[in-house]
XYZ file of C-alpha atoms in Angstrom:
520
model
C 67.584 63.668 124.739
C 70.086 61.953 122.691
C 67.402 59.326 121.793
C 64.647 61.689 121.314
C 67.321 63.636 119.286
C 68.084 60.364 117.202
C 64.445 59.600 116.923
C 63.415 63.057 115.648
C 66.813 62.830 113.484
C 65.895 59.489 111.994
C 62.191 60.616 111.859
C 63.323 63.881 109.849
C 65.568 61.613 107.496
C 62.420 59.382 106.839
C 60.523 62.512 106.128
C 63.272 63.506 103.601
C 63.608 60.227 102.019
C 60.220 59.660 101.113
C 59.849 63.343 100.138
C 62.817 62.104 97.286
C 60.852 59.207 96.805
C 57.465 60.819 96.517
C 59.434 63.607 94.188
C 61.116 60.688 91.721
C 58.107 58.800 91.764
C 56.102 62.078 90.659
C 58.378 62.726 88.092
C 57.901 59.002 86.831
C 54.478 59.182 86.595
C 54.589 62.162 85.021
C 57.225 60.890 82.264
C 54.711 57.900 82.065
C 51.262 60.048 82.137
C 53.693 62.404 79.228
C 54.170 59.521 76.984
C 50.547 57.631 77.694
C 49.180 61.441 76.145
C 51.842 61.520 73.538
C 50.481 57.708 72.509
C 47.056 59.059 72.880
C 47.563 61.740 70.320
C 49.367 60.182 67.915
C 46.498 57.258 67.870
C 44.114 59.916 67.865
C 46.106 61.511 65.139
C 45.802 58.376 62.977
C 42.264 57.538 63.838
C 41.533 61.276 62.611
C 43.239 60.284 59.256
C 41.577 57.254 58.835
C 38.151 58.519 59.494
C 39.120 61.458 57.132
C 39.970 59.169 54.415
C 36.604 57.212 54.644
C 34.776 60.345 54.933
C 36.339 61.391 51.781
C 35.749 57.884 49.962
C 31.918 58.038 51.518
C 31.490 61.014 49.673
C 33.194 60.043 46.187
C 30.920 57.265 46.632
C 27.858 59.318 46.960
C 28.872 61.762 44.651
C 29.624 59.106 42.198
C 25.762 57.905 42.409
C 24.808 61.235 42.491
C 25.904 61.549 39.363
C 24.958 58.360 37.960
C 21.410 58.803 39.100
C 21.058 62.189 37.409
C 22.572 60.494 34.531
C 19.747 57.733 34.331
C 17.028 60.747 35.228
C 18.588 62.686 32.054
C 18.344 59.737 30.004
C 15.127 58.800 31.059
C 13.926 62.091 30.053
C 15.569 62.465 26.855
C 13.602 59.415 26.331
C 10.272 60.429 27.304
C 11.151 63.325 25.450
C 11.758 61.000 22.130
C 8.593 59.118 22.825
C 6.520 62.945 23.413
C 8.276 63.583 20.271
C 6.907 60.831 18.215
C 3.276 60.571 19.695
C 3.324 64.629 18.565
C 4.452 63.299 14.756
C 1.782 60.552 15.120
C -0.822 62.993 16.267
C -0.071 65.257 13.508
C -0.112 62.566 10.517
C -3.387 61.467 12.027
C -4.799 64.908 11.956
C -3.502 64.820 8.042
C -5.457 61.950 7.462
C -8.662 63.186 9.546
C -8.260 66.635 7.392
C -8.102 64.394 4.215
C -11.152 62.239 5.187
C -13.478 65.221 6.098
C -12.462 66.968 3.329
C -13.467 63.579 0.869
C -16.410 63.384 2.957
C -17.270 67.007 2.003
C -16.672 66.134 -1.455
C -18.931 62.994 -1.386
C -21.732 64.785 0.215
C -21.565 67.536 -2.727
C -21.354 65.188 -4.972
C -24.640 63.418 -3.004
C -26.290 66.436 -2.728
C -25.944 67.026 -6.788
C -26.706 63.525 -7.869
C -30.030 63.716 -5.794
C -30.763 66.739 -7.474
C -30.308 65.375 -10.860
C -32.442 62.095 -9.257
C -35.043 64.414 -8.342
C -34.838 66.094 -11.649
C -35.179 62.593 -13.419
C -38.235 61.958 -11.130
C -39.937 64.862 -12.077
C -39.275 64.020 -15.663
C -40.413 60.434 -15.594
C -44.045 61.574 -13.649
C -44.497 64.193 -16.534
C -43.823 60.946 -19.274
C -45.851 58.441 -17.003
C -48.546 60.894 -16.904
C -48.768 61.414 -20.694
C -48.083 57.620 -20.667
C -51.041 57.249 -18.550
C -53.215 59.404 -21.030
C -52.139 57.676 -23.830
C -53.174 54.104 -22.254
C -56.331 55.349 -21.580
C -57.036 56.673 -25.010
C -55.843 53.613 -26.489
C -57.798 51.464 -24.175
C -60.855 53.460 -25.403
C -59.904 53.080 -29.159
C -59.510 49.451 -28.376
C -63.086 49.648 -26.827
C -64.666 51.067 -29.537
C -62.886 48.799 -32.415
C -63.065 45.384 -30.440
C -66.223 46.048 -29.121
C -65.326 44.444 -25.397
C -64.773 46.328 -22.308
C -61.490 46.576 -20.302
C -62.499 44.404 -17.508
C -63.788 41.104 -20.660
C -60.409 41.609 -22.151
C -58.548 41.285 -18.481
C -60.315 38.284 -18.193
C -60.083 37.031 -21.504
C -56.124 37.676 -21.017
C -56.050 36.236 -17.553
C -56.983 32.975 -19.174
C -54.927 33.168 -21.848
C -52.108 33.443 -19.366
C -53.505 30.884 -16.893
C -53.352 27.993 -19.960
C -50.010 29.162 -20.713
C -48.380 29.237 -17.615
C -50.177 25.549 -16.749
C -48.595 24.333 -19.701
C -45.253 25.690 -18.726
C -45.522 24.474 -15.244
C -46.107 20.768 -16.597
C -42.871 21.029 -18.570
C -41.158 22.268 -15.773
C -42.782 19.340 -13.930
C -41.735 17.123 -16.331
C -37.897 18.220 -16.352
C -37.820 17.954 -12.415
C -39.179 14.297 -12.400
C -36.709 13.359 -14.581
C -33.935 15.102 -13.071
C -34.987 13.769 -9.917
C -34.567 10.226 -11.329
C -31.142 10.715 -12.994
C -30.416 12.438 -9.646
C -31.538 9.285 -7.745
C -30.404 6.807 -9.970
C -27.167 8.792 -9.829
C -27.217 8.715 -6.114
C -28.124 5.070 -5.575
C -25.139 4.175 -7.893
C -22.676 6.039 -5.727
C -24.005 4.707 -2.745
C -24.129 1.013 -3.841
C -20.324 1.628 -5.091
C -19.247 2.998 -1.724
C -20.547 -0.120 0.134
C -18.804 -2.260 -2.035
C -15.209 -0.860 -1.734
C -15.729 -0.320 1.410
C -16.255 -3.868 2.379
C -13.749 -6.874 1.158
C -14.323 -10.603 1.802
C -12.968 -14.111 1.152
C -13.681 -15.881 -2.338
C -15.459 -18.662 -2.499
C -13.349 -22.154 -1.495
C -16.100 -24.968 -0.239
C -17.062 -28.084 -2.226
C -18.573 -31.551 -1.857
C -15.510 -33.450 -1.216
C -12.648 -33.551 1.325
C -9.489 -35.675 1.391
C -7.974 -37.023 4.352
C -4.321 -37.228 3.949
C -2.516 -40.435 5.406
C 0.844 -41.336 6.166
C 1.306 -44.951 4.200
C -1.057 -46.859 2.415
C -1.542 -49.609 5.347
C -3.643 -47.681 7.195
C -6.202 -47.913 4.398
C -6.826 -51.834 5.222
C -7.243 -50.631 8.894
C -10.035 -48.371 7.745
C -11.650 -50.829 5.625
C -11.383 -53.453 8.532
C -11.897 -56.851 8.136
C -14.753 -57.743 5.376
C -15.236 -53.734 5.339
C -16.578 -53.595 9.017
C -14.974 -50.318 9.998
C -15.697 -48.160 6.833
C -19.268 -49.598 6.904
C -19.290 -48.473 10.491
C -18.565 -45.368 9.906
C -20.467 -44.539 6.964
C -23.525 -45.501 8.817
C -22.875 -43.308 11.712
C -21.811 -40.088 9.867
C -23.380 -40.666 6.609
C -20.535 -39.800 4.337
C -19.463 -41.921 1.655
C -15.793 -43.006 2.102
C -13.646 -43.753 -0.968
C -10.724 -45.998 -0.153
C -8.757 -46.207 -3.861
C -5.716 -46.268 -5.717
C -5.114 -42.408 -4.613
C -1.616 -42.462 -2.768
C -1.569 -41.429 0.744
C -5.334 -40.090 0.559
C -8.977 -41.320 1.188
C -11.797 -39.188 -0.011
C -14.728 -38.465 1.752
C -17.572 -37.202 -0.160
C -21.134 -35.737 1.170
C -23.382 -32.843 0.159
C -23.286 -32.342 3.778
C -20.474 -29.984 5.247
C -21.312 -30.946 9.011
C -21.500 -34.575 7.932
C -18.306 -34.543 5.801
C -16.201 -32.295 9.090
C -17.390 -35.282 11.456
C -16.385 -37.888 9.694
C -12.897 -36.183 9.051
C -12.451 -35.781 12.485
C -13.511 -39.219 13.615
C -11.020 -40.568 11.142
C -7.947 -38.328 12.155
C -8.436 -39.773 15.969
C -9.201 -43.182 15.117
C -5.776 -42.846 13.099
C -4.024 -40.945 15.448
C -4.788 -43.518 18.282
C -4.761 -46.418 16.086
C -7.035 -48.661 17.974
C -9.989 -48.964 14.537
C -13.324 -51.461 15.296
C -16.950 -50.639 15.406
C -17.162 -50.269 18.675
C -14.076 -47.354 19.039
C -15.153 -46.034 16.131
C -19.048 -45.317 17.538
C -17.397 -43.665 20.639
C -15.476 -41.639 18.609
C -18.168 -40.434 16.260
C -20.495 -39.454 19.299
C -17.717 -37.187 20.828
C -16.886 -35.513 17.761
C -20.930 -34.761 17.140
C -20.371 -33.113 20.576
C -17.452 -31.218 19.502
C -18.734 -29.762 16.196
C -22.036 -28.654 17.742
C -19.974 -27.189 20.794
C -17.804 -25.193 18.113
C -21.181 -24.410 16.282
C -22.245 -22.657 19.454
C -19.132 -21.302 19.603
C -18.697 -20.195 15.752
C -22.259 -18.134 16.351
C -21.263 -16.406 19.546
C -18.145 -15.213 18.088
C -19.706 -14.426 14.876
C -22.550 -12.137 16.767
C -19.808 -10.488 18.521
C -17.630 -9.475 15.803
C -20.518 -8.042 14.266
C -21.324 -6.496 17.381
C -24.956 -7.764 17.316
C -27.003 -8.060 20.791
C -29.632 -10.024 22.468
C -30.079 -12.930 19.535
C -31.876 -15.960 21.104
C -29.592 -19.036 21.832
C -31.304 -20.851 18.945
C -30.325 -18.540 16.290
C -27.206 -18.237 17.546
C -26.539 -21.953 17.074
C -28.066 -21.420 13.356
C -25.576 -18.918 12.740
C -22.748 -21.347 13.523
C -24.259 -24.079 11.602
C -24.217 -21.382 8.695
C -20.503 -22.534 8.708
C -20.722 -25.672 7.325
C -23.137 -24.673 4.659
C -22.502 -23.312 1.531
C -24.650 -21.680 -2.012
C -23.436 -22.456 -5.598
C -19.778 -22.767 -3.587
C -20.046 -19.572 -1.597
C -19.772 -20.120 2.491
C -22.960 -19.087 4.021
C -21.331 -17.847 6.508
C -19.077 -15.859 5.035
C -21.986 -14.616 2.907
C -24.296 -13.440 5.632
C -21.422 -11.798 7.614
C -20.591 -9.958 3.970
C -24.365 -9.241 3.751
C -24.493 -7.920 7.284
C -21.392 -5.805 6.817
C -23.109 -4.817 3.123
C -26.137 -3.479 4.608
C -24.895 -1.636 7.768
C -22.634 0.437 5.270
C -25.611 1.531 3.217
C -27.675 1.694 6.198
C -25.542 4.176 7.468
C -25.229 6.053 3.934
C -28.876 6.405 3.733
C -29.457 7.487 7.293
C -31.103 4.394 8.806
C -30.822 1.866 11.827
C -27.181 0.520 11.346
C -28.122 -1.753 14.124
C -30.990 -3.567 12.747
C -29.859 -3.659 9.038
C -26.800 -5.599 10.253
C -29.034 -7.974 11.990
C -31.093 -8.298 8.865
C -27.955 -9.264 6.692
C -26.785 -11.455 9.242
C -30.178 -13.639 9.377
C -31.782 -13.163 6.225
C -30.591 -16.646 5.102
C -31.338 -18.554 8.578
C -33.847 -20.100 6.262
C -31.413 -22.828 5.137
C -29.934 -24.255 8.130
C -33.086 -25.137 10.259
C -32.826 -28.612 12.089
C -36.019 -30.382 10.030
C -36.904 -29.755 6.228
C -40.007 -28.258 5.702
C -41.440 -27.784 2.041
C -41.197 -23.741 2.490
C -38.830 -20.927 0.614
C -35.982 -20.297 2.721
C -36.709 -16.526 3.260
C -40.622 -17.541 4.534
C -38.635 -20.144 6.640
C -36.396 -17.338 8.016
C -39.299 -15.243 8.496
C -41.208 -17.579 10.445
C -37.949 -18.406 12.647
C -37.548 -14.830 13.232
C -40.800 -13.884 14.390
C -41.006 -17.267 16.784
C -37.803 -15.962 18.473
C -38.951 -12.295 18.817
C -37.090 -10.657 16.460
C -37.945 -6.787 15.279
C -40.852 -7.274 12.363
C -38.719 -4.917 10.259
C -35.717 -7.598 10.608
C -38.527 -10.316 10.259
C -39.987 -8.380 6.898
C -36.561 -7.797 5.503
C -35.799 -11.692 5.809
C -39.083 -12.701 4.102
C -38.786 -10.415 1.265
C -35.384 -10.532 0.071
C -36.665 -12.803 -2.774
C -39.771 -11.319 -3.385
C -41.755 -13.639 -2.210
C -44.069 -11.152 0.380
C -44.594 -7.485 0.336
C -41.922 -5.136 1.315
C -43.156 -2.741 4.593
C -39.837 -1.022 5.470
C -36.970 0.674 3.500
C -34.950 -2.362 5.131
C -36.375 -4.909 2.918
C -34.674 -3.465 -0.443
C -31.502 -2.979 1.183
C -31.382 -6.289 2.635
C -32.123 -7.708 -0.929
C -29.572 -5.509 -2.794
C -26.890 -6.335 -0.702
C -27.868 -10.252 -0.985
C -27.617 -9.775 -4.807
C -24.040 -7.634 -4.367
C -22.621 -10.538 -2.627
C -23.716 -13.197 -4.428
C -23.186 -11.937 -7.731
C -19.396 -10.092 -7.482
C -16.938 -12.015 -8.829
C -15.713 -15.148 -7.483
C -18.258 -15.187 -4.889
C -19.881 -18.018 -6.253
C -18.019 -20.968 -8.067
C -18.571 -22.126 -11.764
C -16.856 -24.290 -13.904
C -13.773 -22.893 -15.276
C -14.996 -24.217 -19.022
C -18.208 -22.416 -19.049
C -17.104 -19.384 -17.613
C -14.253 -18.685 -20.372
C -16.743 -19.574 -22.969
C -18.918 -16.930 -21.425
C -16.064 -14.616 -21.609
C -15.186 -15.717 -25.542
C -19.040 -15.328 -26.155
C -19.089 -11.909 -25.412
C -16.317 -10.922 -27.305
C -17.510 -12.625 -30.275
C -20.824 -11.164 -30.331
C -19.447 -7.650 -30.403
C -16.987 -8.967 -33.268
C -20.063 -9.649 -35.128
C -20.980 -5.733 -35.415
C -19.441 -3.706 -38.847
C -16.067 -1.479 -37.802
C -15.236 -3.387 -34.619
C -11.675 -3.843 -34.513
C -11.041 -5.449 -30.847
C -13.015 -6.721 -27.872
C -11.602 -7.221 -24.712
C -14.078 -9.048 -21.285
C -12.133 -7.521 -18.368
C -13.083 -7.529 -15.000
C -14.597 -11.253 -14.730
C -16.568 -10.916 -17.709
C -18.331 -7.679 -15.507
C -17.064 -5.400 -18.618
C -16.828 -5.640 -22.210
C -14.491 -3.084 -23.792
C -14.996 -2.833 -27.608
C -12.346 -0.789 -29.751
C -13.966 0.469 -33.087
C -12.394 1.819 -36.409
C -12.990 5.567 -36.305
C -12.952 5.820 -40.316
C -16.055 3.204 -40.520
C -18.186 4.628 -37.219
C -18.786 8.162 -35.908
C -19.161 9.378 -32.674
C -23.017 9.486 -33.245
C -23.126 5.638 -33.920
C -20.826 4.894 -30.701
C -23.611 5.085 -28.511
C -26.196 3.243 -31.102
C -23.492 0.168 -31.066
C -23.134 -0.439 -27.360
C -26.806 -0.067 -27.161
C -27.393 -2.733 -29.768
C -24.661 -4.960 -28.172
C -26.244 -4.780 -24.902
C -29.565 -5.836 -25.841
C -28.014 -8.589 -28.174
C -26.216 -10.085 -25.024
C -29.308 -9.728 -22.748
C -31.091 -11.865 -25.042
C -28.644 -14.505 -25.976
C -26.841 -14.949 -22.913
C -27.693 -15.607 -19.045
C -25.135 -14.154 -16.476
C -25.037 -13.017 -13.084
C -25.235 -9.165 -12.241
C -24.735 -6.965 -15.131
C -22.085 -6.482 -17.930
C -21.045 -2.997 -19.213
C -20.783 -2.401 -22.500
C -17.822 0.400 -23.300
C -17.326 1.346 -27.006
C -14.132 3.290 -27.696
C -13.916 4.998 -30.719
C -10.248 6.921 -31.173
C -8.726 9.266 -33.899
C -4.934 9.166 -34.358
C -2.695 12.143 -35.924
C 0.741 10.772 -36.688
C 3.776 12.283 -38.163
C 7.451 11.810 -38.479
C 10.181 14.319 -37.754
C 13.097 13.563 -40.373
């Protein structure tokens, strides 16, 4: 019993203790719950305040954007209203202008209507006057028929014949005036083309001669060139055909020959012999043969280079070689190759001015003197020989005719022929083209001036532009304006009859009147 009681007592105690512990635990839990609840309420209040602030900021932002949008819309509306107002003003102005134009048009229509009525009245008046004139004319014609004893048809026939005769006379006079004007115009245009052609082409002056000077370092070489008993110099002369003059001229040997090719062969051969130092007949023969081949190659190269420079293609190789040989030919001191190149350029320029074939003109200009450099020397004029060579090598017929006719040996059959003739004359007669003896040239200038000085009233004379122009100064008291042209004509005629010169000479007579006064 006691043990059960004790157990029961212990169980009751345990239950009581557990109850107490549970009560304490419940209080603690409640306290913690209250604390957590309080903390949650505080955090919720903080979050609430933050959300309220964010909502207020968003509201203020949206409000500001809305106000900005409204302001922009208001500004746009104002701008559109202003534009509409401006458009309205423009429309009003246009309406005013249009109303003015309408009023002006109506006024002009009224004026036109009035003018039309006036014109109609004038037409009616003219019709009445025309009718009266017709009646009067009819009466006059009847009276004339009675007086003249001719019908109207007969009188008309006589009048027509008289008018025909008069018209024919006037037409002949008019045709004569036109022909004279055409001649003057053609002469002027021809001079213009020639002058433009000359101005557009510039070439070298003549420098060729028949003597070359071979310079040596010292006079001892002269003895070696002559050789024992003159063997070396005789061998060189016989192989080259050049006269070698060894005289007292210091440090120089003179080579004389009319043929520039031979002279050049002798010069080059002599240069190689002197440079090598071995001068004897066998060596001279070897060197001369070598130089001849070298010159032949140079001739061909010169011909090719010339045709390339001028843009001429398809030329026969033999003609190219002859073009190269022109380099070693001269005419009155004018180098033949330079002359032919100059004529080719002149012909091309003139053909271009006249609308002709430029390539054919340049080809004919280059080949026009090809007859001066044949391998053989037939007894034919160089123009005819050149034409035969061109025909032999299948050149264009116009080119062949231009070559043969440039000295009037044959008849010209194309427009190219006179161009070649003119350009050949231009190249040959220009100042400095062909060499003259200085004394004869100066004498000709003096003769020009002296001829003009023999006329009364001439004060001074000046030969200018290498003798191509003579300027004559006259005294204004003794020669009047009418006599100036006559004086120029008289001087030109006298120069033509008394002097010989290439090209033409321009006579310019100058009459000057001066008024002089002094301020003191």
